[in-house]
PDB file of C-alpha atoms in Angstrom:
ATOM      1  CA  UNK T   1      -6.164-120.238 -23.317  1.00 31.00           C
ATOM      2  CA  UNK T   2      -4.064-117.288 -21.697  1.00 38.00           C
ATOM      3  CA  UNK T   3      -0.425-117.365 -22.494  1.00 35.00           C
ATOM      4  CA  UNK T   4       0.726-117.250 -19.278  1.00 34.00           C
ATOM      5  CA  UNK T   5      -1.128-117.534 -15.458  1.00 38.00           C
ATOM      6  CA  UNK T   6      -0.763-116.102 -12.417  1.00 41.00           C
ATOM      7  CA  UNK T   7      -1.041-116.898  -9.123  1.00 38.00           C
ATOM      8  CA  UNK T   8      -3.105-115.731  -6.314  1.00 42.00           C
ATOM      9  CA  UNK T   9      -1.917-116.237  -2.367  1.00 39.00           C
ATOM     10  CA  UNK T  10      -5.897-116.185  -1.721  1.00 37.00           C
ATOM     11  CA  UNK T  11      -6.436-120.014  -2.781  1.00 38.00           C
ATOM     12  CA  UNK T  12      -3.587-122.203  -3.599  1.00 36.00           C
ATOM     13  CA  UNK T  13      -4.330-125.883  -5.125  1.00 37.00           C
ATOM     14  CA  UNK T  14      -1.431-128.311  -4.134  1.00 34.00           C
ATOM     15  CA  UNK T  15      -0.550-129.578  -7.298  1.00 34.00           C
ATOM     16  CA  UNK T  16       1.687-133.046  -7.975  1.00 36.00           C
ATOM     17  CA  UNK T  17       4.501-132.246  -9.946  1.00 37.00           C
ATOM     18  CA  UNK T  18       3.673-132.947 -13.796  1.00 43.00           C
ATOM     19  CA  UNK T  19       4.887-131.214 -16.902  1.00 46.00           C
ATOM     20  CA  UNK T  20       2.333-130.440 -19.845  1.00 46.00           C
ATOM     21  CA  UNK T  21       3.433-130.247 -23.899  1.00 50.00           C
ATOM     22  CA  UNK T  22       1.907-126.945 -24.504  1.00 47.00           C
ATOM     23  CA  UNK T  23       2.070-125.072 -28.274  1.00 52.00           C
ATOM     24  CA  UNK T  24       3.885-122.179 -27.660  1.00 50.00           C
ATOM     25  CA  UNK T  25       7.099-120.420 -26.103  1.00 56.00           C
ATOM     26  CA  UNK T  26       8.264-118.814 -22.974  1.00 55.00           C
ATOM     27  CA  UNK T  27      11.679-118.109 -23.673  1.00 60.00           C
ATOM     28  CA  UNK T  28      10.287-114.265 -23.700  1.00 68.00           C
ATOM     29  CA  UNK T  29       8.609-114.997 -20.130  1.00 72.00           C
ATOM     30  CA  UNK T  30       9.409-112.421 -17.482  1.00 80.00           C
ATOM     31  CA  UNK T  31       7.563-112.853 -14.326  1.00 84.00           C
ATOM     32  CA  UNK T  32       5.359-110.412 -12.791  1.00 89.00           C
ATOM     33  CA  UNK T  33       4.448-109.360  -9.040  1.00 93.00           C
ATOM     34  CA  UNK T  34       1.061-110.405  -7.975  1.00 93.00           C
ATOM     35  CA  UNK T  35      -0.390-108.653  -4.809  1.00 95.00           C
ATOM     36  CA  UNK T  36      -3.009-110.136  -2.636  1.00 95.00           C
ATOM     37  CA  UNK T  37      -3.526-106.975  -0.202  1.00 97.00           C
ATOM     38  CA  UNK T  38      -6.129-105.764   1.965  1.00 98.00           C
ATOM     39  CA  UNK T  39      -6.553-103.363   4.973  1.00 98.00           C
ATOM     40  CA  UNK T  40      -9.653-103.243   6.648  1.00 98.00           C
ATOM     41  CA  UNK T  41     -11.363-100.375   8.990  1.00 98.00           C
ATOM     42  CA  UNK T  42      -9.984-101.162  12.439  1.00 97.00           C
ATOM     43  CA  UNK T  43      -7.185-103.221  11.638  1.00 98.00           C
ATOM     44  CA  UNK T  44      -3.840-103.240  10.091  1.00 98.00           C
ATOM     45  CA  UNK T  45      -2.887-103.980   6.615  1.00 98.00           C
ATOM     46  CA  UNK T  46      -1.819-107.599   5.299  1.00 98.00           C
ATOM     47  CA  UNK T  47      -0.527-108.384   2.094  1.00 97.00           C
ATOM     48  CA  UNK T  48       0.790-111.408   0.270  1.00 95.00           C
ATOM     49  CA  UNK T  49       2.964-111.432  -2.991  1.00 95.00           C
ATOM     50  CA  UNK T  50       3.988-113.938  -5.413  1.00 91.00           C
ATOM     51  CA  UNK T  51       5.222-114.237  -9.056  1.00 87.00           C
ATOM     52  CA  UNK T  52       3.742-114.913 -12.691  1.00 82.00           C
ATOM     53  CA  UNK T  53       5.006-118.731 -13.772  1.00 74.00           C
ATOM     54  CA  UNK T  54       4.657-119.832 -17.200  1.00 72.00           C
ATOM     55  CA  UNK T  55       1.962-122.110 -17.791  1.00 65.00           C
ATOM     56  CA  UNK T  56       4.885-125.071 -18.928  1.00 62.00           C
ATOM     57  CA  UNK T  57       6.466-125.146 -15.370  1.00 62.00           C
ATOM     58  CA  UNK T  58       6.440-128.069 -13.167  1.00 59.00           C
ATOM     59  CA  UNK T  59       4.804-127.719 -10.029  1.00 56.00           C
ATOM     60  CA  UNK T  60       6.562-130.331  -7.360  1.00 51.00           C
ATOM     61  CA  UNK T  61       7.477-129.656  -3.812  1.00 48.00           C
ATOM     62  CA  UNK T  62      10.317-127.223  -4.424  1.00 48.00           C
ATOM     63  CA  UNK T  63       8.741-125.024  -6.727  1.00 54.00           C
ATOM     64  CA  UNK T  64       5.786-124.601  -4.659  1.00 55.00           C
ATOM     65  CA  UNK T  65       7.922-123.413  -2.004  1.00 57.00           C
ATOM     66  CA  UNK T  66       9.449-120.667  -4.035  1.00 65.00           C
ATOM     67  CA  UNK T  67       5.785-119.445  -5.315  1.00 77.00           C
ATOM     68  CA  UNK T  68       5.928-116.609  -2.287  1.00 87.00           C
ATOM     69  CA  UNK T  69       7.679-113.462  -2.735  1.00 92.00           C
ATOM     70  CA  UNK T  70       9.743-113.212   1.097  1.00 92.00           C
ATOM     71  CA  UNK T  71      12.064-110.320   0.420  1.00 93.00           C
ATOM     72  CA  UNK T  72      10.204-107.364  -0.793  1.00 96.00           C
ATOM     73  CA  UNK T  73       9.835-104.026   0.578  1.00 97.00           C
ATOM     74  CA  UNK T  74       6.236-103.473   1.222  1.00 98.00           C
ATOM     75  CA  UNK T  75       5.349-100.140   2.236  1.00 98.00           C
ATOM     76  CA  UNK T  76       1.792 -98.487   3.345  1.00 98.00           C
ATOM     77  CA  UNK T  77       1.081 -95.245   3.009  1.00 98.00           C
ATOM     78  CA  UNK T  78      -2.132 -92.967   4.222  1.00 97.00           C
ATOM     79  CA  UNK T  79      -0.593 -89.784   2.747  1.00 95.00           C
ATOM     80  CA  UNK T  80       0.410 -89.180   6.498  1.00 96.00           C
ATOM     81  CA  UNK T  81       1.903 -91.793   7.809  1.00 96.00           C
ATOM     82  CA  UNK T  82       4.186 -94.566   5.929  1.00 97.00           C
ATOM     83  CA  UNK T  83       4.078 -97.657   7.495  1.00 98.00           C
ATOM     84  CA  UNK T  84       7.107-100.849   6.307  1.00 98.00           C
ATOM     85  CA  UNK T  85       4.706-104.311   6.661  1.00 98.00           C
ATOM     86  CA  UNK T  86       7.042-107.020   8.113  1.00 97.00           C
ATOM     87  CA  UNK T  87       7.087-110.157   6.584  1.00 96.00           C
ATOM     88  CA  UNK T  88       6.452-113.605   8.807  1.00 94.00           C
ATOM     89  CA  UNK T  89       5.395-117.400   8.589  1.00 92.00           C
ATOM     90  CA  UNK T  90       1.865-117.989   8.753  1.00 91.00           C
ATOM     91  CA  UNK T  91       0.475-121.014   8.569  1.00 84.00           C
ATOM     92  CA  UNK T  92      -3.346-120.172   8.058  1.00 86.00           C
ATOM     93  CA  UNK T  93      -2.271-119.539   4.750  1.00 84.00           C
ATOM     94  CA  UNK T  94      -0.915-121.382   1.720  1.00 73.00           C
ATOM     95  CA  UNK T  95       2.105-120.870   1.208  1.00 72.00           C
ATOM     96  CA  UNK T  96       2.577-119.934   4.441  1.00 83.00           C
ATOM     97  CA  UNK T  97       4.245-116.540   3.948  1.00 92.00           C
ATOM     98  CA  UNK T  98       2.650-112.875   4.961  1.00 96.00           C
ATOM     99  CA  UNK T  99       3.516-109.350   5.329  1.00 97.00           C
ATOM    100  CA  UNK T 100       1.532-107.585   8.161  1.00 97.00           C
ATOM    101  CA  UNK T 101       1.793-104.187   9.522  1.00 97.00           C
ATOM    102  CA  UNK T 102       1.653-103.540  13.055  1.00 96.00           C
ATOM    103  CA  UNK T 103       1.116 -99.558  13.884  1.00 95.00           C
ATOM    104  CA  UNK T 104      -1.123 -98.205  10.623  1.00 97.00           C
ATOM    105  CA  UNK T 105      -4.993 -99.404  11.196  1.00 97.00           C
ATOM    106  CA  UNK T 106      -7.618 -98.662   8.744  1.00 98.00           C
ATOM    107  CA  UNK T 107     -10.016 -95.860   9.141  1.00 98.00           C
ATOM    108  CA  UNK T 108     -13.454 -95.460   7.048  1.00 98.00           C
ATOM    109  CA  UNK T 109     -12.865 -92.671   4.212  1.00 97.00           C
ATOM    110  CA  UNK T 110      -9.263 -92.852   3.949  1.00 98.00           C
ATOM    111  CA  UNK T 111      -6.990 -93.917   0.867  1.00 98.00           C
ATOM    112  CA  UNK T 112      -4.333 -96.283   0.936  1.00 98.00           C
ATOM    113  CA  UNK T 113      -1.233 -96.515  -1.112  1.00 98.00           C
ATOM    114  CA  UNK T 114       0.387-100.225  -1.511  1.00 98.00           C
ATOM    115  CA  UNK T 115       4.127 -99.988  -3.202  1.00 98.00           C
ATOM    116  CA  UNK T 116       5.811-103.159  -3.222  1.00 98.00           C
ATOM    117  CA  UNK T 117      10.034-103.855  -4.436  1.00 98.00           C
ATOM    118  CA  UNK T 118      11.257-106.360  -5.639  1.00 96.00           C
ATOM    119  CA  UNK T 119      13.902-107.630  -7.832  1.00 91.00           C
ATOM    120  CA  UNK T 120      14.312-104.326  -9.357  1.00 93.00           C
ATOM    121  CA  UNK T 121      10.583-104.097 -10.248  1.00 94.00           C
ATOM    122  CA  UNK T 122       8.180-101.354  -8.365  1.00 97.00           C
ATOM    123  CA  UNK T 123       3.812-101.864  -7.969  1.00 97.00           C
ATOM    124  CA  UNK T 124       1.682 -99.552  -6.904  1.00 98.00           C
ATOM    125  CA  UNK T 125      -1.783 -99.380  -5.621  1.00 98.00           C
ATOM    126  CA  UNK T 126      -4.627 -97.462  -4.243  1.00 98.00           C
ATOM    127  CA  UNK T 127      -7.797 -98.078  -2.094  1.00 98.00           C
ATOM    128  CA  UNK T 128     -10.023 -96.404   0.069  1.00 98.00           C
ATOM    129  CA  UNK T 129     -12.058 -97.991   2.985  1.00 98.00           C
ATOM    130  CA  UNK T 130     -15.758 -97.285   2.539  1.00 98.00           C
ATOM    131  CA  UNK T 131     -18.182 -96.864   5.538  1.00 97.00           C
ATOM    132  CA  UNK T 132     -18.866-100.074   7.196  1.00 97.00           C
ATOM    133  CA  UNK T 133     -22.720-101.056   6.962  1.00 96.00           C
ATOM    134  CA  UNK T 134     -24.450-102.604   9.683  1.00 95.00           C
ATOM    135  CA  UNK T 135     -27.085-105.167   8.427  1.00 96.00           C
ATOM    136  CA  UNK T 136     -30.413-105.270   9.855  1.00 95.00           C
ATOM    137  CA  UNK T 137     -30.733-108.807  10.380  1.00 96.00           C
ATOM    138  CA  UNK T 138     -28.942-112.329   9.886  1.00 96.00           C
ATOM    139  CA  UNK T 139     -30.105-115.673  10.903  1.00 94.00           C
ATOM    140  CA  UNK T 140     -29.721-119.316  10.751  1.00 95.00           C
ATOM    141  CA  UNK T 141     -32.420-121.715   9.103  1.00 92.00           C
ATOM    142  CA  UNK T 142     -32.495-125.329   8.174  1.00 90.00           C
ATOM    143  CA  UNK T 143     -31.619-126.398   4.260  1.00 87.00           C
ATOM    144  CA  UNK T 144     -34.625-127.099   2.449  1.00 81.00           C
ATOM    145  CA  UNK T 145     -32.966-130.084   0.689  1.00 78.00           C
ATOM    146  CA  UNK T 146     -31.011-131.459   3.865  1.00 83.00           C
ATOM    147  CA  UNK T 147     -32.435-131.694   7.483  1.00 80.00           C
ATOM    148  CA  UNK T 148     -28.772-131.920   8.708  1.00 87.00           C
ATOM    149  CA  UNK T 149     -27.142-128.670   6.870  1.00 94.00           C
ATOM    150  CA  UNK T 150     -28.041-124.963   7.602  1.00 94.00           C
ATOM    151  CA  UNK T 151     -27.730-122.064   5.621  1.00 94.00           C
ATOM    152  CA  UNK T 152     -27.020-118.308   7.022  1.00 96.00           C
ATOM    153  CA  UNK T 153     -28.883-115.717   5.195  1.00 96.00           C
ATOM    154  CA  UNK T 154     -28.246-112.104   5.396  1.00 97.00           C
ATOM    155  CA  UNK T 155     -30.534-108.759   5.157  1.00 96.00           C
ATOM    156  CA  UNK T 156     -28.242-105.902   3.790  1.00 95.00           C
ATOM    157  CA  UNK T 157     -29.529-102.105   5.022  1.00 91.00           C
ATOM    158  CA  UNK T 158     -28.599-101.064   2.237  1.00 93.00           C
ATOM    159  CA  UNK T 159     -28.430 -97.204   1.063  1.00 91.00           C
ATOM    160  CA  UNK T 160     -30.920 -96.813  -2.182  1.00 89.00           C
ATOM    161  CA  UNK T 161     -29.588 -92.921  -2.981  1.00 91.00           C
ATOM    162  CA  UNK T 162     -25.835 -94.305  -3.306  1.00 94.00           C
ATOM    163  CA  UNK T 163     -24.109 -96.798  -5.391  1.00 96.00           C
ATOM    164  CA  UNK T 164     -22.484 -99.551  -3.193  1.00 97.00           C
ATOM    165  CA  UNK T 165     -20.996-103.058  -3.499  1.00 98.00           C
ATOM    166  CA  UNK T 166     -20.285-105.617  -0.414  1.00 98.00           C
ATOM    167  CA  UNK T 167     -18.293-108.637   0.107  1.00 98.00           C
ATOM    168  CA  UNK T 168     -19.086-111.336   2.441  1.00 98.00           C
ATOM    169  CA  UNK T 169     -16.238-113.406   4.061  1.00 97.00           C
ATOM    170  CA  UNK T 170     -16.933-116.768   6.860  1.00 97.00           C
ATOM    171  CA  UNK T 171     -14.927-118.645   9.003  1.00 96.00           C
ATOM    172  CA  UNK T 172     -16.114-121.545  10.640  1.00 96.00           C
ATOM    173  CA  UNK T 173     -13.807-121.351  13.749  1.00 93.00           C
ATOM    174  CA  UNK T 174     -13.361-124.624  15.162  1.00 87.00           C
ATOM    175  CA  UNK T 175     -12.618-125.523  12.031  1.00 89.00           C
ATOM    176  CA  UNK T 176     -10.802-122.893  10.010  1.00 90.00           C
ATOM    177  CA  UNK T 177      -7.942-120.657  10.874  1.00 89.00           C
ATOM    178  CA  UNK T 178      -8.712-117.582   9.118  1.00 93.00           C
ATOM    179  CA  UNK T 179     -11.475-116.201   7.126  1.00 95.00           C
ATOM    180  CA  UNK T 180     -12.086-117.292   3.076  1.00 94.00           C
ATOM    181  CA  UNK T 181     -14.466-115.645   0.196  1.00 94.00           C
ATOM    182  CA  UNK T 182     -18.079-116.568   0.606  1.00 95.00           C
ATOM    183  CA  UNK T 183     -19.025-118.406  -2.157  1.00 92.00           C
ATOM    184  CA  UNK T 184     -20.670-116.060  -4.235  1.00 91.00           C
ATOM    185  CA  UNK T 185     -20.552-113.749  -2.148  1.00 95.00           C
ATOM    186  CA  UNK T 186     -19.775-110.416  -4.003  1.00 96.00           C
ATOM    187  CA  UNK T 187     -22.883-108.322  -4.112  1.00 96.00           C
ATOM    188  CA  UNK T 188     -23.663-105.221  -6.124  1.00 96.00           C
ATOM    189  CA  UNK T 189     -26.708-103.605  -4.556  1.00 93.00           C
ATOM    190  CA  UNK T 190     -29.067-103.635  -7.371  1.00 93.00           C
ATOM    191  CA  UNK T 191     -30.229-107.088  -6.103  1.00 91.00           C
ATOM    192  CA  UNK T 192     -30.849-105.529  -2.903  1.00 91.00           C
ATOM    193  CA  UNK T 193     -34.299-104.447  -3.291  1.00 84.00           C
ATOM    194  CA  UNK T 194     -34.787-103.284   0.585  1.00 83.00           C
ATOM    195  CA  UNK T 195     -34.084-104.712   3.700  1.00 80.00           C
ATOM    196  CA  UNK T 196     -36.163-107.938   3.644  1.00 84.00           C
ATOM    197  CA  UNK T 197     -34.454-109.065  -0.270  1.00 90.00           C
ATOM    198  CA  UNK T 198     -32.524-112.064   1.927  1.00 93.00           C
ATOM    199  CA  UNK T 199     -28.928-112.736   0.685  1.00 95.00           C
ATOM    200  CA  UNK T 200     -27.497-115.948   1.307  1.00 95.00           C
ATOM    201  CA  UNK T 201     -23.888-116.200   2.812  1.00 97.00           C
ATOM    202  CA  UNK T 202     -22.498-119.853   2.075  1.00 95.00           C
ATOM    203  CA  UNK T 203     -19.658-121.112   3.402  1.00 94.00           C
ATOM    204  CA  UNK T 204     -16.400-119.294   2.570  1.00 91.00           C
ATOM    205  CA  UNK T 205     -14.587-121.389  -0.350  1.00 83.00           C
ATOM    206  CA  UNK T 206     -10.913-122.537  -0.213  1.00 79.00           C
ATOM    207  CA  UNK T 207      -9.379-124.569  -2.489  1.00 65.00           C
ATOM    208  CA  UNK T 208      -7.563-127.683  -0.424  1.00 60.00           C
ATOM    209  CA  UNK T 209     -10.738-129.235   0.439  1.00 55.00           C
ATOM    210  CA  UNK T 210     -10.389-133.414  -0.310  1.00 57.00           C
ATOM    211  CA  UNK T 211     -13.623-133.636  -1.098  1.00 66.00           C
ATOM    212  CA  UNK T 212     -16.569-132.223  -2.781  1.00 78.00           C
ATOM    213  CA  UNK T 213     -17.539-128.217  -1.474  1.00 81.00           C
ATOM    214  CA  UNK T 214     -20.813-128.429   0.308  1.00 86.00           C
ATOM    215  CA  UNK T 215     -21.554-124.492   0.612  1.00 90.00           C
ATOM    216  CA  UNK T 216     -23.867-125.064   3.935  1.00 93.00           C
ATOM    217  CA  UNK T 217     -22.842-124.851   7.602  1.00 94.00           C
ATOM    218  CA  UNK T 218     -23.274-127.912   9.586  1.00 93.00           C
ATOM    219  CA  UNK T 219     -24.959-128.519  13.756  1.00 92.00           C
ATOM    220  CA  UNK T 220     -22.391-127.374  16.214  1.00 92.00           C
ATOM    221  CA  UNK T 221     -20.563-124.960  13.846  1.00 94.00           C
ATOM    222  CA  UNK T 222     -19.270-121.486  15.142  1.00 95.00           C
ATOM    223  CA  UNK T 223     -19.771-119.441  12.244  1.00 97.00           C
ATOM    224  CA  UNK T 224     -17.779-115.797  11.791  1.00 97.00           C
ATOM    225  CA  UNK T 225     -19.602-113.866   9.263  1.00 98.00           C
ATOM    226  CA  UNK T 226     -17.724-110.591   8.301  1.00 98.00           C
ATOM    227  CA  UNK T 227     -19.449-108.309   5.927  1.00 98.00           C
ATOM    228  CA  UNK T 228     -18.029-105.684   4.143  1.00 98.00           C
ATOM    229  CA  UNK T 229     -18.397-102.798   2.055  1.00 98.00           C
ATOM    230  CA  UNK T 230     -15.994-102.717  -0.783  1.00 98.00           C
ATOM    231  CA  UNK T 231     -14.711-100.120  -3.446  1.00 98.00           C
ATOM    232  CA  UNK T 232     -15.492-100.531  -6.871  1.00 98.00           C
ATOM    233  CA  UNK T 233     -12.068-102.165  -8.002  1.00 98.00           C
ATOM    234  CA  UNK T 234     -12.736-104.435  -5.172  1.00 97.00           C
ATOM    235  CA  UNK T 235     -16.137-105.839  -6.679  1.00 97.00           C
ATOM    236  CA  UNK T 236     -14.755-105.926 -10.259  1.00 97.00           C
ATOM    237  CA  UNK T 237     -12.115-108.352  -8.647  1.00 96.00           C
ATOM    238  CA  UNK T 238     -14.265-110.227  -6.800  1.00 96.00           C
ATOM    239  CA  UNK T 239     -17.101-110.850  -9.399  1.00 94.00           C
ATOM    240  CA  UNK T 240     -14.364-111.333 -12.002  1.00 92.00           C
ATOM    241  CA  UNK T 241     -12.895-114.097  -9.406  1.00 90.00           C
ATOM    242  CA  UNK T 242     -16.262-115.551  -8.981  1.00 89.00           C
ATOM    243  CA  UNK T 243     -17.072-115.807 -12.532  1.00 85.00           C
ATOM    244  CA  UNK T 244     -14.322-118.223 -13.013  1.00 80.00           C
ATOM    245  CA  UNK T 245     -15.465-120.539  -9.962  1.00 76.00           C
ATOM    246  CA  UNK T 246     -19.008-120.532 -11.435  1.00 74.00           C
ATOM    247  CA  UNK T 247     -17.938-121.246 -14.687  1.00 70.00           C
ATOM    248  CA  UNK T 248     -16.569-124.446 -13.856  1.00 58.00           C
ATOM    249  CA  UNK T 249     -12.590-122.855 -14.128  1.00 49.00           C
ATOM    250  CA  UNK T 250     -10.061-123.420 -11.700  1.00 52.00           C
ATOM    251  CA  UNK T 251      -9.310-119.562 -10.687  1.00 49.00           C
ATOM    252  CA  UNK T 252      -5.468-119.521 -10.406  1.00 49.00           C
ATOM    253  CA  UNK T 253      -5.440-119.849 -14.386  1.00 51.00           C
ATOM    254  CA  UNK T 254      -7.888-118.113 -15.960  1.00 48.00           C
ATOM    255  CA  UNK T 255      -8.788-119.415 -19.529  1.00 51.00           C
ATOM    256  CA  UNK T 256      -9.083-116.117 -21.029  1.00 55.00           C
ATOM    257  CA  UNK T 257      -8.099-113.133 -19.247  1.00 64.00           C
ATOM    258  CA  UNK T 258      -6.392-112.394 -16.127  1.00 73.00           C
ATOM    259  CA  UNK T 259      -8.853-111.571 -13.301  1.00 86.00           C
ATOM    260  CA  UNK T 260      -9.797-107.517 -13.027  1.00 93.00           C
ATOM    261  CA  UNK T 261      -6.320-105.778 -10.592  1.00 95.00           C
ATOM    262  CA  UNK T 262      -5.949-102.214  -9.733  1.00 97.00           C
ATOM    263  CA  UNK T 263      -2.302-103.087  -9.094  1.00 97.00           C
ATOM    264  CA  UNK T 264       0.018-101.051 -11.494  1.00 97.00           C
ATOM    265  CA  UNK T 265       3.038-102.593 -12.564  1.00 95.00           C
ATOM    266  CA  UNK T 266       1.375-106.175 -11.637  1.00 95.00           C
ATOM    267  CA  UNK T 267      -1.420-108.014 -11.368  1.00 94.00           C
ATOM    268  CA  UNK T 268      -3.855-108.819  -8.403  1.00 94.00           C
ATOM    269  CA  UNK T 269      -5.798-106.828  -5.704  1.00 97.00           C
ATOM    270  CA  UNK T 270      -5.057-104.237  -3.155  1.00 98.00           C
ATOM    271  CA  UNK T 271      -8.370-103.956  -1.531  1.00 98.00           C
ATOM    272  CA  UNK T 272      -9.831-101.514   1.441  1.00 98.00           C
ATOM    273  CA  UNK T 273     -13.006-103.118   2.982  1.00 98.00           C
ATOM    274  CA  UNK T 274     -15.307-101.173   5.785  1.00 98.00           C
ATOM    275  CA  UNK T 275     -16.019-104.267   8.460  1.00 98.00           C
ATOM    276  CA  UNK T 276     -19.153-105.434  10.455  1.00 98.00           C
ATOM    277  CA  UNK T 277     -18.761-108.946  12.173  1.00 98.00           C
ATOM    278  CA  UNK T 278     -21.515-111.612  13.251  1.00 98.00           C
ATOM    279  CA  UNK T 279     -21.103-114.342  15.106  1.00 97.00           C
ATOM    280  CA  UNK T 280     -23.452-117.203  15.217  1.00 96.00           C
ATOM    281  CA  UNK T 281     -23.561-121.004  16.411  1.00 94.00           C
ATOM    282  CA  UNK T 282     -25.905-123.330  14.131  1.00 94.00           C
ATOM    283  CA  UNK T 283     -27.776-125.161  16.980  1.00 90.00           C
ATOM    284  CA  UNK T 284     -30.189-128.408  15.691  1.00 84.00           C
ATOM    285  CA  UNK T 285     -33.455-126.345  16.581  1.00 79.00           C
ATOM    286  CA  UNK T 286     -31.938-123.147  14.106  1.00 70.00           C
ATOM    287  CA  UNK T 287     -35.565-123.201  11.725  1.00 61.00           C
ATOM    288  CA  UNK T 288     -37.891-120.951  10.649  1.00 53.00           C
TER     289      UNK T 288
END
């Protein structure tokens, strides 16, 4: 097991506070800045920050309240124009602490530079937004298992001379506040085979749920399906994020390795992502 975890603002488990005997020592522990950052084409940039804990912590109330990093200096840069994100309460996400900017909005081909302060420590960043990519078809059909679940599948248009990877996010909205990760849904195009290879885009996964996951959308749901084109640092996050849930690991503490970052200085992910959204209602008569 890792020597020490970190934790991601993306998916936060509310744990009860317990302390663990664990073999080794953290009197040489010194925390690090993780980075949860995106900016997407069309819209400004958002990032969240927290700090390294060592895995012999207790997690209670009070130190889940201090997991958020609230006074850094978080700057965006285009190579232009330098943007300062402001920091604000928001309760869509857990903890409920974000830094937003408000002028700078992503455009398609440009590179982004992240630097966040803090505590005398600096992290830096790149990205680039690729070209969003429309897809040439998505639809709603009934489960095969389940005559009461749907599931969404998507058909990618996807450019055969280039090398590309896409992300798929959801958001059920009258039911969830803001969008999560698809489950499984990082895709590297060689399992696109042409525009009829039909991807499935379950529900986005979060990780407060009470009881079990079920990765289908249910009658009545209003379903936001964004789908995005993401930079190679992006997918190598992603997948590396995935492979953890699939494996049966609870991804805020990896067993092994950290996840894959392209933050300097820190861990996590400062990602650009080109954006096409879909919006679709799963009606009872949604069948093939």
């Amino acid at each position: 097991m890792s020597k020490y975890a970190y934790i991601l603002l993306i998916s936060i488990v509310t744990l009860g506070s317990c302390k663990v005997k664990w073999d080794f020592e953290v009197e040489d522990f010194e925390p690090k800045i993780v980075v949860d950052g995106w900016i997407e084409s069309g819209n400004v940039a958002y990032v969240c920050l927290s700090q390294t804990r060592p895995l012999n912590s207790v997690v209670d109330s009070l130190a889940f309240s201090e997991i958020p990093i609230r006074w850094a200096k978080v700057t965006v840069s285009d190579g232009q124009t330098t943007e300062v994100l402001t920091g604000r309460i928001d309760t869509d996400y857990t903890p409920p602490f974000i830094y937003r900017g408000s002028m700078m909005t992503g455009e398609p081909g440009k590179t982004y530079t992240l630097t966040v302060e803090y505590s005398g420590q600096t992290v830096t960043a790149v990205t680039t937004i690729p070209r969003p990519v429309p897809l040439s078809d998505i639809k709603v059909t009934r489960s095969a298992d389940n005559d009461t679940l749907f599931q969404i599948s998507a058909y990618i248009n996807d450019d055969s001379s280039e090398k590309n990877y896409y992300k798929f996010f959801t958001r059920v909205t009258n039911k969830e506040g803001r969008f999560y990760s698809s489950f499984l849904g990082t895709i590297d195009d060689a399992i696109v085979k042409d525009s009829q290879t039909a991807i499935p885009v379950y529900k986005g996964v979060h990780f407060t749920y009470t009881t079990k996951f079920i990765p289908f959308y249910s009658i009545d749901d209003t379903v936001q399906v964004k789908f995005t084109q993401i930079p190679q640092h992006g997918f190598d996050f992603w997948n590396s994020y995935e492979n953890e849930i699939t494996n049966g690991q609870n991804p805020l503490f990896p067993s092994n390795t950290n996840l894959k970052s392209n933050v300097q200085g820190g861990l996590g992910i400062w990602c650009g992502y080109g954006v096409k959204m879909y919006d679709l209602i799963v009606r009872r008569d949604c069948q093939e």
